[in-house]
Amino acid sequence: MQPNSAVPEAVTAPSRTVSPGTYVLYREVDAFVTGDPAHTKICRVIDDRGHAPAGHLLLVDLATKELIQYAPVLYIRPLDPAEFMTDIDSAPLTLVDDGLLVSAAAAWLITQRGRIGGAGQGMEVLSATA
């Protein structure tokens, strides 16, 4: 933006190639402008091989399994794979009880023991899957 300009610069999508299998957020513009709360969907790119017009992709909505044809790339944002792994990557690596150092994945499983099989059953879950 120029110092005395009244017109803001356009904001564009980050330049990143979206390929099949990529997880994305897709904003359905018609639903957004009419106030529909279900305007943004988590999707996976199905195809980018030219079956859709240039600047459009074929998506599948992960929640409903609905096929979204000709989704405009302007309203698609790729999701960073690191976001899906944050809880595992940030799990404490030491166990409170005995101070043992464990892998990040094992630490995450142990912190989830209340959700998986109840308190005190975390190590049984680990040994059953090993």
mmCIF file of N, CA and C in Angstrom, residues 25-123:
data_model
loop_
_atom_site.group_PDB
_atom_site.id
_atom_site.type_symbol
_atom_site.label_atom_id
_atom_site.label_comp_id
_atom_site.label_asym_id
_atom_site.label_seq_id
_atom_site.Cartn_x
_atom_site.Cartn_y
_atom_site.Cartn_z
ATOM 1 N N LEU A 25 -9.544 -26.287 3.830
ATOM 2 C CA LEU A 25 -10.773 -25.623 4.263
ATOM 3 C C LEU A 25 -11.392 -25.023 3.015
ATOM 4 N N TYR A 26 -12.674 -25.218 2.842
ATOM 5 C CA TYR A 26 -13.382 -24.663 1.693
ATOM 6 C C TYR A 26 -14.533 -23.799 2.199
ATOM 7 N N ARG A 27 -14.576 -22.566 1.737
ATOM 8 C CA ARG A 27 -15.669 -21.669 2.111
ATOM 9 C C ARG A 27 -16.638 -21.579 0.950
ATOM 10 N N GLU A 28 -17.850 -22.020 1.212
ATOM 11 C CA GLU A 28 -18.915 -21.915 0.216
ATOM 12 C C GLU A 28 -19.464 -20.492 0.283
ATOM 13 N N VAL A 29 -19.125 -19.703 -0.712
ATOM 14 C CA VAL A 29 -19.383 -18.262 -0.664
ATOM 15 C C VAL A 29 -20.861 -17.941 -0.583
ATOM 16 N N ASP A 30 -21.699 -18.632 -1.347
ATOM 17 C CA ASP A 30 -23.138 -18.345 -1.296
ATOM 18 C C ASP A 30 -23.688 -18.545 0.114
ATOM 19 N N ALA A 31 -23.275 -19.602 0.773
ATOM 20 C CA ALA A 31 -23.719 -19.860 2.145
ATOM 21 C C ALA A 31 -23.157 -18.809 3.096
ATOM 22 N N PHE A 32 -21.926 -18.368 2.861
ATOM 23 C CA PHE A 32 -21.287 -17.369 3.722
ATOM 24 C C PHE A 32 -22.025 -16.029 3.669
ATOM 25 N N VAL A 33 -22.320 -15.569 2.460
ATOM 26 C CA VAL A 33 -22.952 -14.245 2.337
ATOM 27 C C VAL A 33 -24.411 -14.255 2.770
ATOM 28 N N THR A 34 -25.039 -15.429 2.815
ATOM 29 C CA THR A 34 -26.426 -15.498 3.284
ATOM 30 C C THR A 34 -26.520 -15.829 4.771
ATOM 31 N N GLY A 35 -25.370 -15.977 5.445
ATOM 32 C CA GLY A 35 -25.363 -16.188 6.881
ATOM 33 C C GLY A 35 -25.519 -17.632 7.335
ATOM 34 N N ASP A 36 -25.411 -18.568 6.436
ATOM 35 C CA ASP A 36 -25.508 -19.986 6.808
ATOM 36 C C ASP A 36 -24.303 -20.361 7.669
ATOM 37 N N PRO A 37 -24.518 -20.888 8.879
ATOM 38 C CA PRO A 37 -23.381 -21.213 9.749
ATOM 39 C C PRO A 37 -22.512 -22.363 9.237
ATOM 40 N N ALA A 38 -23.009 -23.136 8.283
ATOM 41 C CA ALA A 38 -22.238 -24.256 7.744
ATOM 42 C C ALA A 38 -21.507 -23.849 6.462
ATOM 43 N N HIS A 39 -21.004 -22.608 6.411
ATOM 44 C CA HIS A 39 -20.391 -22.092 5.193
ATOM 45 C C HIS A 39 -18.958 -22.567 4.961
ATOM 46 N N THR A 40 -18.272 -23.044 6.000
ATOM 47 C CA THR A 40 -16.884 -23.478 5.851
ATOM 48 C C THR A 40 -16.798 -24.964 6.163
ATOM 49 N N LYS A 41 -16.147 -25.701 5.270
ATOM 50 C CA LYS A 41 -16.101 -27.150 5.389
ATOM 51 C C LYS A 41 -14.656 -27.641 5.359
ATOM 52 N N ILE A 42 -14.401 -28.722 6.075
ATOM 53 C CA ILE A 42 -13.106 -29.395 6.000
ATOM 54 C C ILE A 42 -13.243 -30.461 4.924
ATOM 55 N N CYS A 43 -12.375 -30.386 3.930
ATOM 56 C CA CYS A 43 -12.484 -31.266 2.770
ATOM 57 C C CYS A 43 -11.132 -31.890 2.435
ATOM 58 N N ARG A 44 -11.190 -32.860 1.540
ATOM 59 C CA ARG A 44 -9.979 -33.446 0.976
ATOM 60 C C ARG A 44 -10.071 -33.306 -0.534
ATOM 61 N N VAL A 45 -8.965 -32.916 -1.158
ATOM 62 C CA VAL A 45 -8.921 -32.777 -2.608
ATOM 63 C C VAL A 45 -8.946 -34.175 -3.221
ATOM 64 N N ILE A 46 -9.868 -34.392 -4.129
ATOM 65 C CA ILE A 46 -10.013 -35.685 -4.788
ATOM 66 C C ILE A 46 -9.255 -35.696 -6.106
ATOM 67 N N ASP A 47 -9.363 -34.623 -6.875
ATOM 68 C CA ASP A 47 -8.797 -34.643 -8.217
ATOM 69 C C ASP A 47 -8.377 -33.246 -8.649
ATOM 70 N N ASP A 48 -7.245 -33.178 -9.306
ATOM 71 C CA ASP A 48 -6.791 -31.915 -9.883
ATOM 72 C C ASP A 48 -6.249 -32.162 -11.298
ATOM 73 N N ARG A 49 -6.692 -33.230 -11.928
ATOM 74 C CA ARG A 49 -6.123 -33.634 -13.216
ATOM 75 C C ARG A 49 -6.819 -33.029 -14.420
ATOM 76 N N GLY A 50 -7.575 -31.995 -14.245
ATOM 77 C CA GLY A 50 -8.180 -31.358 -15.402
ATOM 78 C C GLY A 50 -9.630 -31.714 -15.646
ATOM 79 N N HIS A 51 -10.248 -32.491 -14.743
ATOM 80 C CA HIS A 51 -11.665 -32.810 -14.916
ATOM 81 C C HIS A 51 -12.538 -31.607 -14.558
ATOM 82 N N ALA A 52 -11.999 -30.694 -13.813
ATOM 83 C CA ALA A 52 -12.702 -29.460 -13.463
ATOM 84 C C ALA A 52 -12.089 -28.314 -14.276
ATOM 85 N N PRO A 53 -12.843 -27.246 -14.494
ATOM 86 C CA PRO A 53 -12.280 -26.104 -15.228
ATOM 87 C C PRO A 53 -11.073 -25.527 -14.500
ATOM 88 N N ALA A 54 -10.254 -24.802 -15.218
ATOM 89 C CA ALA A 54 -9.071 -24.169 -14.621
ATOM 90 C C ALA A 54 -9.493 -23.325 -13.430
ATOM 91 N N GLY A 55 -8.711 -23.424 -12.334
ATOM 92 C CA GLY A 55 -9.012 -22.647 -11.137
ATOM 93 C C GLY A 55 -10.060 -23.271 -10.239
ATOM 94 N N HIS A 56 -10.436 -24.514 -10.500
ATOM 95 C CA HIS A 56 -11.436 -25.220 -9.705
ATOM 96 C C HIS A 56 -10.915 -26.605 -9.358
ATOM 97 N N LEU A 57 -11.424 -27.172 -8.255
ATOM 98 C CA LEU A 57 -11.009 -28.495 -7.813
ATOM 99 C C LEU A 57 -12.224 -29.344 -7.467
ATOM 100 N N LEU A 58 -12.011 -30.636 -7.456
ATOM 101 C CA LEU A 58 -13.017 -31.593 -7.019
ATOM 102 C C LEU A 58 -12.681 -31.967 -5.578
ATOM 103 N N LEU A 59 -13.633 -31.758 -4.655
ATOM 104 C CA LEU A 59 -13.415 -31.992 -3.223
ATOM 105 C C LEU A 59 -14.446 -32.963 -2.678
ATOM 106 N N VAL A 60 -14.127 -33.544 -1.511
ATOM 107 C CA VAL A 60 -15.121 -34.298 -0.764
ATOM 108 C C VAL A 60 -15.174 -33.703 0.642
ATOM 109 N N ASP A 61 -16.395 -33.386 1.091
ATOM 110 C CA ASP A 61 -16.612 -32.861 2.442
ATOM 111 C C ASP A 61 -16.433 -34.025 3.412
ATOM 112 N N LEU A 62 -15.508 -33.909 4.350
ATOM 113 C CA LEU A 62 -15.214 -35.021 5.258
ATOM 114 C C LEU A 62 -16.362 -35.334 6.216
ATOM 115 N N ALA A 63 -17.147 -34.341 6.575
ATOM 116 C CA ALA A 63 -18.233 -34.562 7.530
ATOM 117 C C ALA A 63 -19.418 -35.274 6.892
ATOM 118 N N THR A 64 -19.768 -34.887 5.669
ATOM 119 C CA THR A 64 -20.972 -35.430 5.032
ATOM 120 C C THR A 64 -20.676 -36.404 3.898
ATOM 121 N N LYS A 65 -19.411 -36.507 3.503
ATOM 122 C CA LYS A 65 -18.982 -37.316 2.344
ATOM 123 C C LYS A 65 -19.578 -36.795 1.038
ATOM 124 N N GLU A 66 -20.078 -35.564 1.055
ATOM 125 C CA GLU A 66 -20.652 -34.937 -0.134
ATOM 126 C C GLU A 66 -19.534 -34.557 -1.107
ATOM 127 N N LEU A 67 -19.759 -34.795 -2.393
ATOM 128 C CA LEU A 67 -18.817 -34.420 -3.429
ATOM 129 C C LEU A 67 -19.060 -32.961 -3.799
ATOM 130 N N ILE A 68 -18.026 -32.162 -3.796
ATOM 131 C CA ILE A 68 -18.132 -30.749 -4.165
ATOM 132 C C ILE A 68 -17.402 -30.587 -5.486
ATOM 133 N N GLN A 69 -18.179 -30.370 -6.545
ATOM 134 C CA GLN A 69 -17.595 -30.224 -7.873
ATOM 135 C C GLN A 69 -17.326 -28.759 -8.175
ATOM 136 N N TYR A 70 -16.239 -28.501 -8.853
ATOM 137 C CA TYR A 70 -15.888 -27.167 -9.331
ATOM 138 C C TYR A 70 -15.749 -26.145 -8.211
ATOM 139 N N ALA A 71 -15.108 -26.549 -7.122
ATOM 140 C CA ALA A 71 -14.863 -25.618 -6.015
ATOM 141 C C ALA A 71 -13.792 -24.622 -6.451
ATOM 142 N N PRO A 72 -14.087 -23.311 -6.383
ATOM 143 C CA PRO A 72 -13.108 -22.318 -6.818
ATOM 144 C C PRO A 72 -11.888 -22.285 -5.894
ATOM 145 N N VAL A 73 -10.714 -22.327 -6.482
ATOM 146 C CA VAL A 73 -9.464 -22.323 -5.728
ATOM 147 C C VAL A 73 -9.338 -21.058 -4.875
ATOM 148 N N LEU A 74 -9.967 -19.971 -5.286
ATOM 149 C CA LEU A 74 -9.917 -18.721 -4.509
ATOM 150 C C LEU A 74 -10.476 -18.888 -3.101
ATOM 151 N N TYR A 75 -11.362 -19.862 -2.901
ATOM 152 C CA TYR A 75 -12.006 -20.055 -1.604
ATOM 153 C C TYR A 75 -11.548 -21.336 -0.912
ATOM 154 N N ILE A 76 -10.363 -21.799 -1.265
ATOM 155 C CA ILE A 76 -9.784 -23.010 -0.687
ATOM 156 C C ILE A 76 -8.464 -22.657 -0.022
ATOM 157 N N ARG A 77 -8.270 -23.129 1.199
ATOM 158 C CA ARG A 77 -6.998 -22.928 1.902
ATOM 159 C C ARG A 77 -6.486 -24.284 2.373
ATOM 160 N N PRO A 78 -5.258 -24.641 1.981
ATOM 161 C CA PRO A 78 -4.695 -25.914 2.443
ATOM 162 C C PRO A 78 -4.446 -25.891 3.942
ATOM 163 N N LEU A 79 -4.664 -27.030 4.580
ATOM 164 C CA LEU A 79 -4.379 -27.163 6.010
ATOM 165 C C LEU A 79 -2.964 -27.709 6.173
ATOM 166 N N ASP A 80 -2.239 -27.144 7.110
ATOM 167 C CA ASP A 80 -0.873 -27.562 7.379
ATOM 168 C C ASP A 80 -0.895 -28.891 8.132
ATOM 169 N N PRO A 81 -0.203 -29.921 7.630
ATOM 170 C CA PRO A 81 -0.182 -31.213 8.328
ATOM 171 C C PRO A 81 0.290 -31.106 9.776
ATOM 172 N N ALA A 82 1.127 -30.147 10.086
ATOM 173 C CA ALA A 82 1.604 -29.984 11.463
ATOM 174 C C ALA A 82 0.453 -29.685 12.422
ATOM 175 N N GLU A 83 -0.608 -29.056 11.931
ATOM 176 C CA GLU A 83 -1.761 -28.760 12.777
ATOM 177 C C GLU A 83 -2.439 -30.036 13.268
ATOM 178 N N PHE A 84 -2.423 -31.093 12.452
ATOM 179 C CA PHE A 84 -3.056 -32.347 12.834
ATOM 180 C C PHE A 84 -2.244 -33.089 13.888
ATOM 181 N N MET A 85 -0.978 -32.753 14.029
ATOM 182 C CA MET A 85 -0.084 -33.491 14.916
ATOM 183 C C MET A 85 0.314 -32.688 16.160
ATOM 184 N N THR A 86 -0.245 -31.506 16.346
ATOM 185 C CA THR A 86 0.141 -30.625 17.443
ATOM 186 C C THR A 86 0.007 -31.285 18.804
ATOM 187 N N ASP A 87 -1.099 -31.993 19.056
ATOM 188 C CA ASP A 87 -1.286 -32.604 20.371
ATOM 189 C C ASP A 87 -0.247 -33.688 20.633
ATOM 190 N N ILE A 88 0.150 -34.420 19.610
ATOM 191 C CA ILE A 88 1.185 -35.431 19.792
ATOM 192 C C ILE A 88 2.546 -34.776 19.970
ATOM 193 N N ASP A 89 2.832 -33.781 19.133
ATOM 194 C CA ASP A 89 4.132 -33.115 19.191
ATOM 195 C C ASP A 89 4.350 -32.348 20.495
ATOM 196 N N SER A 90 3.262 -31.916 21.127
ATOM 197 C CA SER A 90 3.402 -31.128 22.350
ATOM 198 C C SER A 90 3.146 -31.946 23.620
ATOM 199 N N ALA A 91 2.938 -33.244 23.497
ATOM 200 C CA ALA A 91 2.727 -34.091 24.681
ATOM 201 C C ALA A 91 3.993 -34.105 25.535
ATOM 202 N N PRO A 92 3.846 -34.095 26.844
ATOM 203 C CA PRO A 92 5.035 -34.137 27.704
ATOM 204 C C PRO A 92 5.784 -35.452 27.503
ATOM 205 N N LEU A 93 7.100 -35.366 27.442
ATOM 206 C CA LEU A 93 7.906 -36.555 27.172
ATOM 207 C C LEU A 93 8.303 -37.311 28.428
ATOM 208 N N THR A 94 8.013 -36.756 29.602
ATOM 209 C CA THR A 94 8.332 -37.473 30.839
ATOM 210 C C THR A 94 7.040 -37.845 31.532
ATOM 211 N N LEU A 95 7.027 -38.997 32.128
ATOM 212 C CA LEU A 95 5.859 -39.452 32.871
ATOM 213 C C LEU A 95 5.949 -38.905 34.283
ATOM 214 N N VAL A 96 4.849 -38.421 34.784
ATOM 215 C CA VAL A 96 4.824 -37.795 36.102
ATOM 216 C C VAL A 96 5.218 -38.773 37.202
ATOM 217 N N ASP A 97 4.742 -40.013 37.130
ATOM 218 C CA ASP A 97 4.956 -40.978 38.209
ATOM 219 C C ASP A 97 6.419 -41.369 38.393
ATOM 220 N N ASP A 98 7.103 -41.726 37.299
ATOM 221 C CA ASP A 98 8.451 -42.273 37.473
ATOM 222 C C ASP A 98 9.540 -41.503 36.723
ATOM 223 N N GLY A 99 9.199 -40.458 35.989
ATOM 224 C CA GLY A 99 10.195 -39.644 35.314
ATOM 225 C C GLY A 99 10.838 -40.286 34.104
ATOM 226 N N LEU A 100 10.293 -41.403 33.609
ATOM 227 C CA LEU A 100 10.854 -42.049 32.424
ATOM 228 C C LEU A 100 10.653 -41.168 31.197
ATOM 229 N N LEU A 101 11.622 -41.191 30.311
ATOM 230 C CA LEU A 101 11.515 -40.476 29.054
ATOM 231 C C LEU A 101 10.917 -41.421 28.021
ATOM 232 N N VAL A 102 9.842 -40.991 27.347
ATOM 233 C CA VAL A 102 9.176 -41.829 26.360
ATOM 234 C C VAL A 102 9.077 -41.066 25.044
ATOM 235 N N SER A 103 8.730 -41.767 23.984
ATOM 236 C CA SER A 103 8.554 -41.105 22.696
ATOM 237 C C SER A 103 7.322 -40.202 22.741
ATOM 238 N N ALA A 104 7.271 -39.264 21.821
ATOM 239 C CA ALA A 104 6.136 -38.339 21.773
ATOM 240 C C ALA A 104 4.826 -39.087 21.548
ATOM 241 N N ALA A 105 4.830 -40.069 20.675
ATOM 242 C CA ALA A 105 3.602 -40.823 20.403
ATOM 243 C C ALA A 105 3.146 -41.599 21.640
ATOM 244 N N ALA A 106 4.084 -42.226 22.336
ATOM 245 C CA ALA A 106 3.731 -42.962 23.550
ATOM 246 C C ALA A 106 3.227 -42.013 24.625
ATOM 247 N N ALA A 107 3.859 -40.860 24.756
ATOM 248 C CA ALA A 107 3.415 -39.875 25.744
ATOM 249 C C ALA A 107 1.994 -39.422 25.451
ATOM 250 N N TRP A 108 1.675 -39.229 24.180
ATOM 251 C CA TRP A 108 0.326 -38.816 23.810
ATOM 252 C C TRP A 108 -0.668 -39.914 24.182
ATOM 253 N N LEU A 109 -0.342 -41.162 23.870
ATOM 254 C CA LEU A 109 -1.239 -42.265 24.213
ATOM 255 C C LEU A 109 -1.478 -42.336 25.719
ATOM 256 N N ILE A 110 -0.415 -42.148 26.481
ATOM 257 C CA ILE A 110 -0.538 -42.212 27.935
ATOM 258 C C ILE A 110 -1.416 -41.078 28.459
ATOM 259 N N THR A 111 -1.287 -39.862 27.882
ATOM 260 C CA THR A 111 -2.125 -38.749 28.327
ATOM 261 C C THR A 111 -3.576 -38.949 27.935
ATOM 262 N N GLN A 112 -3.841 -39.796 26.944
ATOM 263 C CA GLN A 112 -5.203 -40.067 26.497
ATOM 264 C C GLN A 112 -5.861 -41.207 27.253
ATOM 265 N N ARG A 113 -5.167 -41.821 28.207
ATOM 266 C CA ARG A 113 -5.673 -43.041 28.844
ATOM 267 C C ARG A 113 -7.047 -42.855 29.466
ATOM 268 N N GLY A 114 -7.356 -41.672 29.950
ATOM 269 C CA GLY A 114 -8.681 -41.431 30.506
ATOM 270 C C GLY A 114 -9.761 -41.506 29.443
ATOM 271 N N ARG A 115 -9.418 -41.142 28.215
ATOM 272 C CA ARG A 115 -10.382 -41.184 27.127
ATOM 273 C C ARG A 115 -10.480 -42.570 26.515
ATOM 274 N N ILE A 116 -9.399 -43.340 26.564
ATOM 275 C CA ILE A 116 -9.369 -44.632 25.886
ATOM 276 C C ILE A 116 -9.961 -45.723 26.765
ATOM 277 N N GLY A 117 -9.423 -45.879 27.966
ATOM 278 C CA GLY A 117 -9.890 -47.011 28.751
ATOM 279 C C GLY A 117 -10.022 -46.719 30.227
ATOM 280 N N GLY A 118 -10.008 -45.478 30.625
ATOM 281 C CA GLY A 118 -10.124 -45.142 32.037
ATOM 282 C C GLY A 118 -8.769 -44.954 32.679
ATOM 283 N N ALA A 119 -8.753 -44.267 33.805
ATOM 284 C CA ALA A 119 -7.506 -43.979 34.506
ATOM 285 C C ALA A 119 -6.822 -45.264 34.917
ATOM 286 N N GLY A 120 -5.503 -45.269 34.795
ATOM 287 C CA GLY A 120 -4.736 -46.420 35.214
ATOM 288 C C GLY A 120 -4.614 -47.509 34.167
ATOM 289 N N GLN A 121 -5.221 -47.314 33.002
ATOM 290 C CA GLN A 121 -5.166 -48.336 31.976
ATOM 291 C C GLN A 121 -4.305 -47.926 30.791
ATOM 292 N N GLY A 122 -3.583 -46.826 30.877
ATOM 293 C CA GLY A 122 -2.786 -46.336 29.751
ATOM 294 C C GLY A 122 -1.736 -47.308 29.301
ATOM 295 N N MET A 123 -1.023 -47.941 30.245
ATOM 296 C CA MET A 123 0.041 -48.858 29.868
ATOM 297 C C MET A 123 -0.534 -50.144 29.260
#
